[in-house]
Short mmCIF file of C-alpha atoms and ligand atoms in Angstrom, two decimals:
data_model
loop_
_atom_site.label_atom_id
_atom_site.label_comp_id
_atom_site.label_asym_id
_atom_site.label_seq_id
_atom_site.Cartn_x
_atom_site.Cartn_y
_atom_site.Cartn_z
CA UNK A 1 18.01 -10.46 17.59
CA UNK A 2 18.31 -8.33 20.66
CA UNK A 3 16.72 -4.78 20.04
CA UNK A 4 17.42 -1.76 21.91
CA UNK A 5 16.98 1.85 21.63
CA UNK A 6 18.48 4.87 23.37
CA UNK A 7 15.45 6.92 22.65
CA UNK A 8 14.62 8.97 25.86
CA UNK A 9 11.36 9.83 27.43
CA UNK A 10 11.37 13.44 28.20
CA UNK A 11 8.88 15.22 30.60
CA UNK A 12 7.93 18.61 29.19
CA UNK A 13 6.45 21.57 31.12
CA UNK A 14 3.07 20.90 29.51
CA UNK A 15 3.10 17.56 31.24
CA UNK A 16 3.33 15.44 28.03
CA UNK A 17 5.81 12.54 28.02
CA UNK A 18 7.29 11.95 24.64
CA UNK A 19 10.05 10.08 22.96
CA UNK A 20 12.40 11.78 20.65
CA UNK A 21 14.47 10.35 17.91
CA UNK A 22 17.05 11.99 15.97
CA UNK A 23 18.39 10.52 12.50
CA UNK A 24 21.97 11.13 11.40
CA UNK A 25 23.16 11.29 8.05
CA UNK A 26 25.67 8.49 7.60
CA UNK A 27 27.14 10.18 4.45
CA UNK A 28 27.57 13.78 5.64
CA UNK A 29 27.74 13.01 9.33
CA UNK A 30 25.45 16.04 9.82
CA UNK A 31 22.84 15.75 12.53
CA UNK A 32 19.20 16.02 11.04
CA UNK A 33 17.80 19.41 11.98
CA UNK A 34 14.23 18.26 11.83
CA UNK A 35 12.84 18.38 15.31
CA UNK A 36 10.31 16.02 16.04
CA UNK A 37 8.77 13.96 18.65
CA UNK A 38 6.47 11.06 19.19
CA UNK A 39 4.30 10.97 22.11
CA UNK A 40 3.96 7.38 23.33
CA UNK A 41 1.45 6.02 25.72
CA UNK A 42 3.44 3.17 27.14
CA UNK A 43 0.95 1.70 29.20
CA UNK A 44 -2.42 1.71 27.53
CA UNK A 45 -1.73 2.09 23.77
CA UNK A 46 -4.49 4.38 23.27
CA UNK A 47 -4.80 4.80 19.42
CA UNK A 48 -4.26 8.62 19.93
CA UNK A 49 -1.17 8.30 21.81
CA UNK A 50 1.06 10.80 19.96
CA UNK A 51 1.67 14.45 19.38
CA UNK A 52 4.27 16.55 17.43
CA UNK A 53 6.26 18.84 19.68
CA UNK A 54 9.30 20.81 18.78
CA UNK A 55 12.24 18.97 20.29
CA UNK A 56 15.75 20.06 20.77
CA UNK A 57 17.18 16.84 22.32
CA UNK A 58 19.48 14.96 20.20
CA UNK A 59 19.02 11.16 20.63
CA UNK A 60 20.66 8.38 18.75
CA UNK A 61 18.34 5.54 18.02
CA UNK A 62 19.95 2.00 17.83
CA UNK A 63 19.01 -1.49 16.69
CA UNK A 64 21.23 -4.16 17.92
CA UNK A 65 23.91 -1.63 18.60
CA UNK A 66 23.46 -0.29 15.06
CA UNK A 67 22.32 3.47 14.53
CA UNK A 68 19.24 4.13 12.58
CA UNK A 69 20.70 6.50 10.16
CA UNK A 70 19.30 8.18 7.02
CA UNK A 71 20.95 10.40 4.41
CA UNK A 72 18.27 12.95 4.57
CA UNK A 73 18.23 16.60 5.67
CA UNK A 74 15.35 18.52 7.06
CA UNK A 75 13.61 19.18 3.89
CA UNK A 76 13.67 15.58 2.80
CA UNK A 77 10.49 13.74 2.33
CA UNK A 78 9.59 10.27 1.12
CA UNK A 79 9.16 11.42 -2.37
CA UNK A 80 12.32 13.48 -2.42
CA UNK A 81 14.72 10.68 -1.38
CA UNK A 82 13.13 7.63 -3.13
CA UNK A 83 14.48 6.74 -6.42
CA UNK A 84 11.01 5.52 -7.53
CA UNK A 85 7.56 6.53 -6.80
CA UNK A 86 6.17 6.34 -3.31
CA UNK A 87 2.47 6.00 -3.15
CA UNK A 88 -0.35 5.85 -0.56
CA UNK A 89 -3.78 4.21 -0.99
CA UNK A 90 -6.20 6.87 -0.11
CA UNK A 91 -9.71 7.56 0.71
CA UNK A 92 -10.81 10.73 -1.25
CA UNK A 93 -13.27 11.77 1.48
CA UNK A 94 -10.54 12.12 4.02
CA UNK A 95 -8.92 14.84 1.63
CA UNK A 96 -11.61 17.30 2.48
CA UNK A 97 -12.41 16.25 6.05
CA UNK A 98 -8.73 16.09 7.48
CA UNK A 99 -6.43 18.83 6.37
CA UNK A 100 -3.53 17.09 7.62
CA UNK A 101 -4.17 13.95 5.69
CA UNK A 102 -3.98 16.00 2.38
CA UNK A 103 -0.87 18.04 3.50
CA UNK A 104 0.93 14.74 4.49
CA UNK A 105 0.13 13.28 1.19
CA UNK A 106 1.15 16.25 -0.82
CA UNK A 107 4.44 16.79 1.10
CA UNK A 108 5.36 13.07 1.12
CA UNK A 109 4.01 11.23 -1.85
CA UNK A 110 4.06 11.33 -5.56
CA UNK A 111 1.78 8.54 -6.33
CA UNK A 112 -1.82 7.60 -5.19
CA UNK A 113 -3.64 4.42 -5.33
CA UNK A 114 -7.35 4.11 -4.41
CA UNK A 115 -8.15 2.07 -1.22
CA UNK A 116 -11.92 1.54 -2.10
CA UNK A 117 -13.39 3.96 -4.56
CA UNK A 118 -12.60 2.32 -7.82
CA UNK A 119 -13.98 -1.06 -6.39
CA UNK A 120 -17.18 -2.22 -8.12
CA UNK A 121 -19.67 -1.71 -5.40
CA UNK A 122 -18.52 1.93 -5.03
CA UNK A 123 -18.09 2.95 -8.78
CA UNK A 124 -21.13 1.08 -10.22
CA UNK A 125 -23.46 0.61 -7.33
CA UNK A 126 -26.46 0.25 -9.68
CA UNK A 127 -26.45 -1.58 -13.07
CA UNK A 128 -25.11 1.17 -15.32
CA UNK A 129 -25.27 3.83 -12.74
CA UNK A 130 -21.72 4.87 -12.29
CA UNK A 131 -20.80 6.96 -9.32
CA UNK A 132 -17.95 9.21 -10.31
CA UNK A 133 -17.69 11.63 -7.40
CA UNK A 134 -15.11 10.10 -5.38
CA UNK A 135 -12.86 8.77 -8.13
CA UNK A 136 -13.13 12.14 -9.65
CA UNK A 137 -11.94 13.81 -6.43
CA UNK A 138 -9.15 11.34 -6.28
CA UNK A 139 -7.80 12.08 -9.78
CA UNK A 140 -8.35 15.75 -9.41
CA UNK A 141 -6.33 15.82 -6.16
CA UNK A 142 -3.58 13.82 -7.88
CA UNK A 143 -3.57 16.25 -10.79
CA UNK A 144 -3.38 19.31 -8.65
CA UNK A 145 -0.50 17.66 -6.52
CA UNK A 146 1.35 16.20 -9.51
CA UNK A 147 0.97 12.63 -8.48
CA UNK A 148 0.48 9.48 -10.56
CA UNK A 149 -2.72 7.69 -10.24
CA UNK A 150 -3.03 4.03 -9.88
CA UNK A 151 -6.41 2.51 -10.19
CA UNK A 152 -7.36 -0.33 -7.84
CA UNK A 153 -9.07 -2.33 -8.81
CA UNK A 154 -11.19 -3.36 -11.84
CA UNK A 155 -12.29 -6.94 -11.31
CA UNK A 156 -12.18 -8.52 -7.81
CA UNK A 157 -14.19 -11.27 -6.31
CA UNK A 158 -15.12 -9.08 -3.36
CA UNK A 159 -16.58 -5.69 -3.08
CA UNK A 160 -19.33 -6.53 -5.50
CA UNK A 161 -22.65 -4.60 -5.68
CA UNK A 162 -25.70 -6.66 -5.00
CA UNK A 163 -27.04 -6.33 -8.51
CA UNK A 164 -23.96 -8.25 -9.76
CA UNK A 165 -24.11 -11.09 -7.28
CA UNK A 166 -27.97 -11.59 -8.10
CA UNK A 167 -27.44 -10.94 -11.96
CA UNK A 168 -29.28 -13.49 -13.95
CA UNK A 169 -27.96 -13.96 -17.54
CA UNK A 170 -26.20 -16.22 -19.84
CA UNK A 171 -22.41 -16.12 -20.34
CA UNK A 172 -22.79 -13.58 -23.12
CA UNK A 173 -24.64 -11.23 -20.67
CA UNK A 174 -22.11 -11.90 -18.13
CA UNK A 175 -19.24 -11.26 -20.50
CA UNK A 176 -20.92 -7.90 -21.49
CA UNK A 177 -21.44 -6.96 -18.03
CA UNK A 178 -17.60 -7.37 -17.16
CA UNK A 179 -16.45 -5.74 -20.30
CA UNK A 180 -18.71 -2.82 -20.01
CA UNK A 181 -17.70 -2.27 -16.43
CA UNK A 182 -13.88 -2.28 -17.33
CA UNK A 183 -14.29 -0.15 -20.39
CA UNK A 184 -16.42 2.50 -19.01
CA UNK A 185 -14.17 2.99 -15.95
CA UNK A 186 -10.88 2.64 -17.72
CA UNK A 187 -12.50 4.94 -20.72
CA UNK A 188 -13.42 7.62 -18.43
CA UNK A 189 -9.98 7.98 -17.00
CA UNK A 190 -8.10 7.34 -20.42
CA UNK A 191 -4.73 9.10 -19.95
CA UNK A 192 -5.31 10.27 -16.55
CA UNK A 193 -5.17 6.90 -14.50
CA UNK A 194 -1.59 5.73 -15.34
CA UNK A 195 -1.92 2.07 -14.39
CA UNK A 196 -4.62 -0.39 -13.18
CA UNK A 197 -4.89 -3.59 -11.05
CA UNK A 198 -6.86 -5.23 -13.74
CA UNK A 199 -7.58 -8.38 -11.75
CA UNK A 200 -7.21 -8.65 -7.95
CA UNK A 201 -6.77 -11.90 -5.81
CA UNK A 202 -8.00 -14.37 -8.75
CA UNK A 203 -6.33 -17.32 -6.76
CA UNK A 204 -6.80 -19.33 -3.66
CA UNK A 205 -3.84 -19.86 -1.16
CA UNK A 206 -3.52 -23.41 -2.70
CA UNK A 207 -2.85 -22.11 -6.27
CA UNK A 208 -6.20 -23.03 -7.85
CA UNK A 209 -8.50 -20.32 -9.48
CA UNK A 210 -10.79 -18.87 -6.87
CA UNK A 211 -14.41 -19.92 -7.62
CA UNK A 212 -15.54 -16.27 -7.87
CA UNK A 213 -18.57 -15.10 -9.72
CA UNK A 214 -16.32 -14.24 -12.75
CA UNK A 215 -14.71 -17.60 -12.95
CA UNK A 216 -18.01 -19.38 -12.22
CA UNK A 217 -19.78 -17.39 -15.12
CA UNK A 218 -16.99 -17.04 -17.53
CA UNK A 219 -14.56 -19.72 -17.08
CA UNK A 220 -10.69 -19.52 -16.20
CA UNK A 221 -9.75 -17.33 -19.20
CA UNK A 222 -11.85 -14.43 -18.01
CA UNK A 223 -8.55 -12.95 -16.57
CA UNK A 224 -7.00 -12.76 -19.90
CA UNK A 225 -9.99 -11.14 -21.40
CA UNK A 226 -10.05 -8.46 -18.70
CA UNK A 227 -6.73 -7.48 -19.65
CA UNK A 228 -7.74 -7.37 -23.34
CA UNK A 229 -10.71 -5.05 -22.51
CA UNK A 230 -8.63 -2.76 -20.40
CA UNK A 231 -6.03 -2.53 -23.05
CA UNK A 232 -8.52 -1.73 -25.66
CA UNK A 233 -10.02 1.15 -23.55
CA UNK A 234 -6.81 2.71 -22.87
CA UNK A 235 -3.74 1.35 -24.88
CA UNK A 236 -1.37 3.32 -22.96
CA UNK A 237 -2.32 2.37 -19.55
CA UNK A 238 -0.12 0.00 -17.69
CA UNK A 239 -1.95 -3.12 -16.54
CA UNK A 240 -1.15 -5.12 -13.41
CA UNK A 241 -2.23 -8.37 -11.83
CA UNK A 242 -2.50 -7.80 -8.17
CA UNK A 243 -2.22 -10.65 -5.60
CA UNK A 244 -1.51 -11.41 -1.90
CA UNK A 245 1.24 -14.05 -2.20
CA UNK A 246 3.55 -13.31 0.70
CA UNK A 247 3.87 -16.75 2.61
CA UNK A 248 1.86 -18.50 0.05
CA UNK A 249 4.16 -20.34 -2.35
CA UNK A 250 1.56 -22.19 -4.35
CA UNK A 251 -0.49 -19.06 -4.94
CA UNK A 252 2.85 -17.44 -6.10
CA UNK A 253 3.58 -20.29 -8.51
CA UNK A 254 0.17 -19.97 -9.86
CA UNK A 255 0.47 -16.09 -10.37
CA UNK A 256 3.81 -16.66 -12.25
CA UNK A 257 2.12 -19.31 -14.47
CA UNK A 258 -0.65 -16.86 -15.24
CA UNK A 259 1.53 -13.94 -16.03
CA UNK A 260 3.81 -15.94 -18.27
CA UNK A 261 0.89 -17.48 -20.17
CA UNK A 262 -0.44 -14.07 -20.86
CA UNK A 263 2.94 -12.74 -21.98
CA UNK A 264 3.34 -15.71 -24.31
CA UNK A 265 -0.10 -14.96 -25.84
CA UNK A 266 0.84 -11.42 -26.42
CA UNK A 267 -1.89 -10.14 -24.00
CA UNK A 268 -0.87 -6.78 -22.61
CA UNK A 269 0.18 -7.12 -19.01
CA UNK A 270 2.93 -4.82 -17.80
CA UNK A 271 3.25 -5.53 -14.10
CA UNK A 272 2.68 -7.46 -10.90
CA UNK A 273 1.28 -6.11 -7.83
CA UNK A 274 2.64 -7.78 -4.59
CA UNK A 275 0.36 -6.66 -1.84
CA UNK A 276 2.53 -7.05 1.21
CA UNK A 277 0.29 -6.74 4.30
CA UNK A 278 2.92 -8.23 6.53
CA UNK A 279 3.98 -7.92 10.20
CA UNK A 280 7.12 -7.38 12.27
CA UNK A 281 7.84 -11.15 12.28
CA UNK A 282 7.72 -11.73 8.51
CA UNK A 283 10.90 -13.22 7.11
CA UNK A 284 12.86 -10.96 4.82
CA UNK A 285 14.35 -14.04 3.04
CA UNK A 286 10.76 -15.10 2.13
CA UNK A 287 9.99 -11.66 0.77
CA UNK A 288 13.26 -11.59 -1.23
CA UNK A 289 12.52 -14.90 -2.79
CA UNK A 290 8.94 -13.83 -3.72
CA UNK A 291 10.02 -10.62 -5.28
CA UNK A 292 12.90 -12.03 -7.04
CA UNK A 293 10.55 -14.63 -8.95
CA UNK A 294 8.44 -11.71 -10.14
CA UNK A 295 11.42 -9.76 -11.27
CA UNK A 296 12.28 -12.82 -13.32
CA UNK A 297 9.12 -12.29 -15.33
CA UNK A 298 10.63 -9.14 -16.68
CA UNK A 299 7.54 -7.24 -15.79
CA UNK A 300 7.15 -3.98 -13.60
CA UNK A 301 7.00 -5.00 -9.89
CA UNK A 302 4.89 -2.89 -7.62
CA UNK A 303 4.66 -3.32 -3.84
CA UNK A 304 1.17 -2.26 -3.92
CA UNK A 305 -0.39 -2.40 -0.61
CA UNK A 306 2.52 -2.23 2.12
CA UNK A 307 1.76 -2.23 5.68
CA UNK A 308 3.34 -3.75 8.67
CA UNK A 309 1.38 -5.08 11.78
CA UNK A 310 2.93 -4.62 15.07
CA UNK A 311 0.52 -6.95 16.90
CA UNK A 312 0.49 -9.98 14.71
CA UNK A 313 -0.84 -12.19 17.39
CA UNK A 314 -3.91 -9.86 17.84
CA UNK A 315 -2.91 -9.68 21.45
CA UNK A 316 -5.60 -7.80 23.63
CA UNK A 317 -2.71 -6.77 26.02
CA UNK A 318 -0.73 -4.97 23.37
CA UNK A 319 1.63 -2.37 24.66
CA UNK A 320 3.40 -0.01 22.23
CA UNK A 321 6.97 0.01 23.41
CA UNK A 322 9.98 1.70 22.00
CA UNK A 323 11.48 -1.71 21.13
CA UNK A 324 8.49 -2.63 19.03
CA UNK A 325 8.66 0.63 17.35
CA UNK A 326 12.34 -0.10 16.51
CA UNK A 327 11.51 -3.55 15.10
CA UNK A 328 8.83 -1.89 13.10
CA UNK A 329 11.21 0.64 11.72
CA UNK A 330 13.71 -1.93 10.88
CA UNK A 331 11.13 -4.04 9.00
CA UNK A 332 10.22 -1.03 6.87
CA UNK A 333 13.79 -0.39 6.32
CA UNK A 334 14.43 -3.89 5.12
CA UNK A 335 11.45 -3.87 2.66
CA UNK A 336 12.59 -0.64 1.06
CA UNK A 337 16.04 -1.98 0.88
CA UNK A 338 15.14 -5.34 -0.58
CA UNK A 339 13.00 -3.71 -3.21
CA UNK A 340 15.93 -1.45 -4.14
CA UNK A 341 18.51 -4.29 -4.37
CA UNK A 342 16.42 -7.04 -5.93
CA UNK A 343 14.25 -5.09 -8.38
CA UNK A 344 16.29 -3.55 -11.31
CA UNK A 345 15.56 0.19 -11.97
CA UNK A 346 13.77 -0.45 -15.12
CA UNK A 347 11.18 -2.71 -13.27
CA UNK A 348 10.78 -0.48 -10.20
CA UNK A 349 7.05 0.74 -10.49
CA UNK A 350 7.16 2.00 -6.85
CA UNK A 351 6.19 1.13 -3.28
CA UNK A 352 2.58 2.05 -2.11
CA UNK A 353 1.60 2.20 1.58
CA UNK A 354 -1.82 1.14 2.43
CA UNK A 355 -3.06 4.61 3.53
CA UNK A 356 -1.34 7.24 5.54
CA UNK A 357 -1.84 7.66 9.31
CA UNK A 358 -2.31 4.56 11.69
CA UNK A 359 -5.93 5.92 12.34
CA UNK A 360 -6.69 5.69 8.77
CA UNK A 361 -5.41 2.05 8.43
CA UNK A 362 -8.03 -0.77 7.38
CA UNK A 363 -6.30 -2.88 10.19
CA UNK A 364 -7.85 -0.53 12.77
CA UNK A 365 -11.16 -1.31 11.49
CA UNK A 366 -10.76 -4.94 10.72
CA UNK A 367 -8.49 -6.43 13.47
CA UNK A 368 -9.93 -7.24 16.81
CA UNK A 369 -7.01 -5.58 18.43
CA UNK A 370 -5.00 -2.44 18.32
CA UNK A 371 -2.26 -1.90 15.92
CA UNK A 372 0.14 0.87 14.54
CA UNK A 373 1.00 -0.43 11.16
CA UNK A 374 1.82 2.61 9.05
CA UNK A 375 4.63 5.23 8.59
CA UNK A 376 2.65 8.09 10.23
CA UNK A 377 1.02 8.38 13.54
CA UNK A 378 -2.71 8.95 14.14
CA UNK A 379 -2.14 12.76 13.91
CA UNK A 380 0.32 12.34 10.88
CA UNK A 381 3.69 12.69 12.88
CA UNK A 382 6.37 10.77 11.48
CA UNK A 383 7.02 7.47 13.23
CA UNK A 384 10.15 5.65 13.84
CA UNK A 385 8.75 3.54 10.92
CA UNK A 386 9.12 6.60 8.80
CA UNK A 387 12.77 7.06 9.39
CA UNK A 388 13.54 3.28 8.87
CA UNK A 389 11.80 3.36 5.59
CA UNK A 390 13.71 6.58 4.66
CA UNK A 391 17.02 4.78 5.73
CA UNK A 392 16.08 1.82 3.49
CA UNK A 393 15.29 4.01 0.64
CA UNK A 394 18.42 5.88 0.89
CA UNK A 395 21.44 4.09 2.29
C1 XIL B 401 -9.45 -3.41 1.91
C2 XIL B 401 -9.61 -1.88 2.30
O1 XIL B 401 -8.39 -1.55 2.89
C3 XIL B 401 -10.72 -1.77 3.41
O2 XIL B 401 -10.98 -0.40 3.75
C4 XIL B 401 -12.05 -2.41 2.88
O3 XIL B 401 -13.04 -2.45 3.88
C5 XIL B 401 -11.82 -3.77 2.34
O4 XIL B 401 -10.75 -3.96 1.45
N1 XIL B 401 -6.33 -6.38 -0.45
C6 XIL B 401 -6.72 -5.83 -1.39
C7 XIL B 401 -7.56 -4.45 -1.02
O5 XIL B 401 -6.48 -5.76 -2.52
O6 XIL B 401 -8.46 -4.16 -1.89
C8 XIL B 401 -7.98 -4.63 0.34
O7 XIL B 401 -8.59 -3.34 0.87
C9 XIL B 401 -6.92 -5.21 1.46
C10 XIL B 401 -6.57 -6.45 0.94
#
């Protein structure tokens, strides 16, 4: 695919170079009146290479000769145009330290997930010693902002506190530990947290059950019991199995077998979370096939952890070009579009971005090289990806 953009780099009197992008409504053929610009450091890709400036230049942005258009007006936001909830995984500590983080969330999103604060090492760092400060801050923020809360995650092989990894006890003691954890956390937020990733990443890529501490101590059916314990603690909560299946067909088959087995046994499971940590080269066909198979279970489908790497090869010479931003925007558009077209309305739980601005992304911390995987820049300006996503949500 050849990719091109007619975006222009302007030199303003303040000396900043930046790139402007105007999105047109295909339906009403009215130029969007939102003025924005995204500064690009085209040479060094410094992580803080952007800024928001008023812009009055109208540009048409094209991908393979096609305009990036979106049926939005200047007041539109992700949540106002999306036909299903749009979420972000958040870090509650950033709510108080970065005002723009909070403002962007409140303006754009109507659902929040927890990036880390519900994980066991954070919420129960000591045996029986629960730490509620961050999770309370998250749910209070969601309440005051009229947002749905999705809890991630109750039982995971990672992010375990040391007291669990070194725990000595028989299977009854382990069962009690797991049950108490689930029921204490779910019970505290009963009626407040709408939905939970009850178990996260229980399978290996080859489709076998991961030899996690839970599997080792409690056997394969621990997963079913986690769902039962969560359901007992809040019978109205929606319960999800969450997994990283993209490009891993054996794992996907195993997840399908698991959820169908739970359903057959009458165990409360309501949805599947498809993480979707992908990159600009990920095939849409493969994503469509994956999502379609989950749809066939009849359960809710949540794209639960969406981010799209621009630098999948971890190049140390990475340059953030307009062409790359365009491909990135197109991938976001296609993900939104495929979700709308493949998942029936009644099964659309929503799409959750894995945090808000590029600087907040876990990939900045875990990847050896720079990347720009999210919808908002380091300073929370809307990126081309934002408009691509909007287009996929609307057109
Ligand atoms: C990641 C967080 O984003 C990081 O901040 C943390 O250091 C490690 O965990 N799949 C999941 C998430 O289900 O819980 C992971 O979150 C990303 C991969």
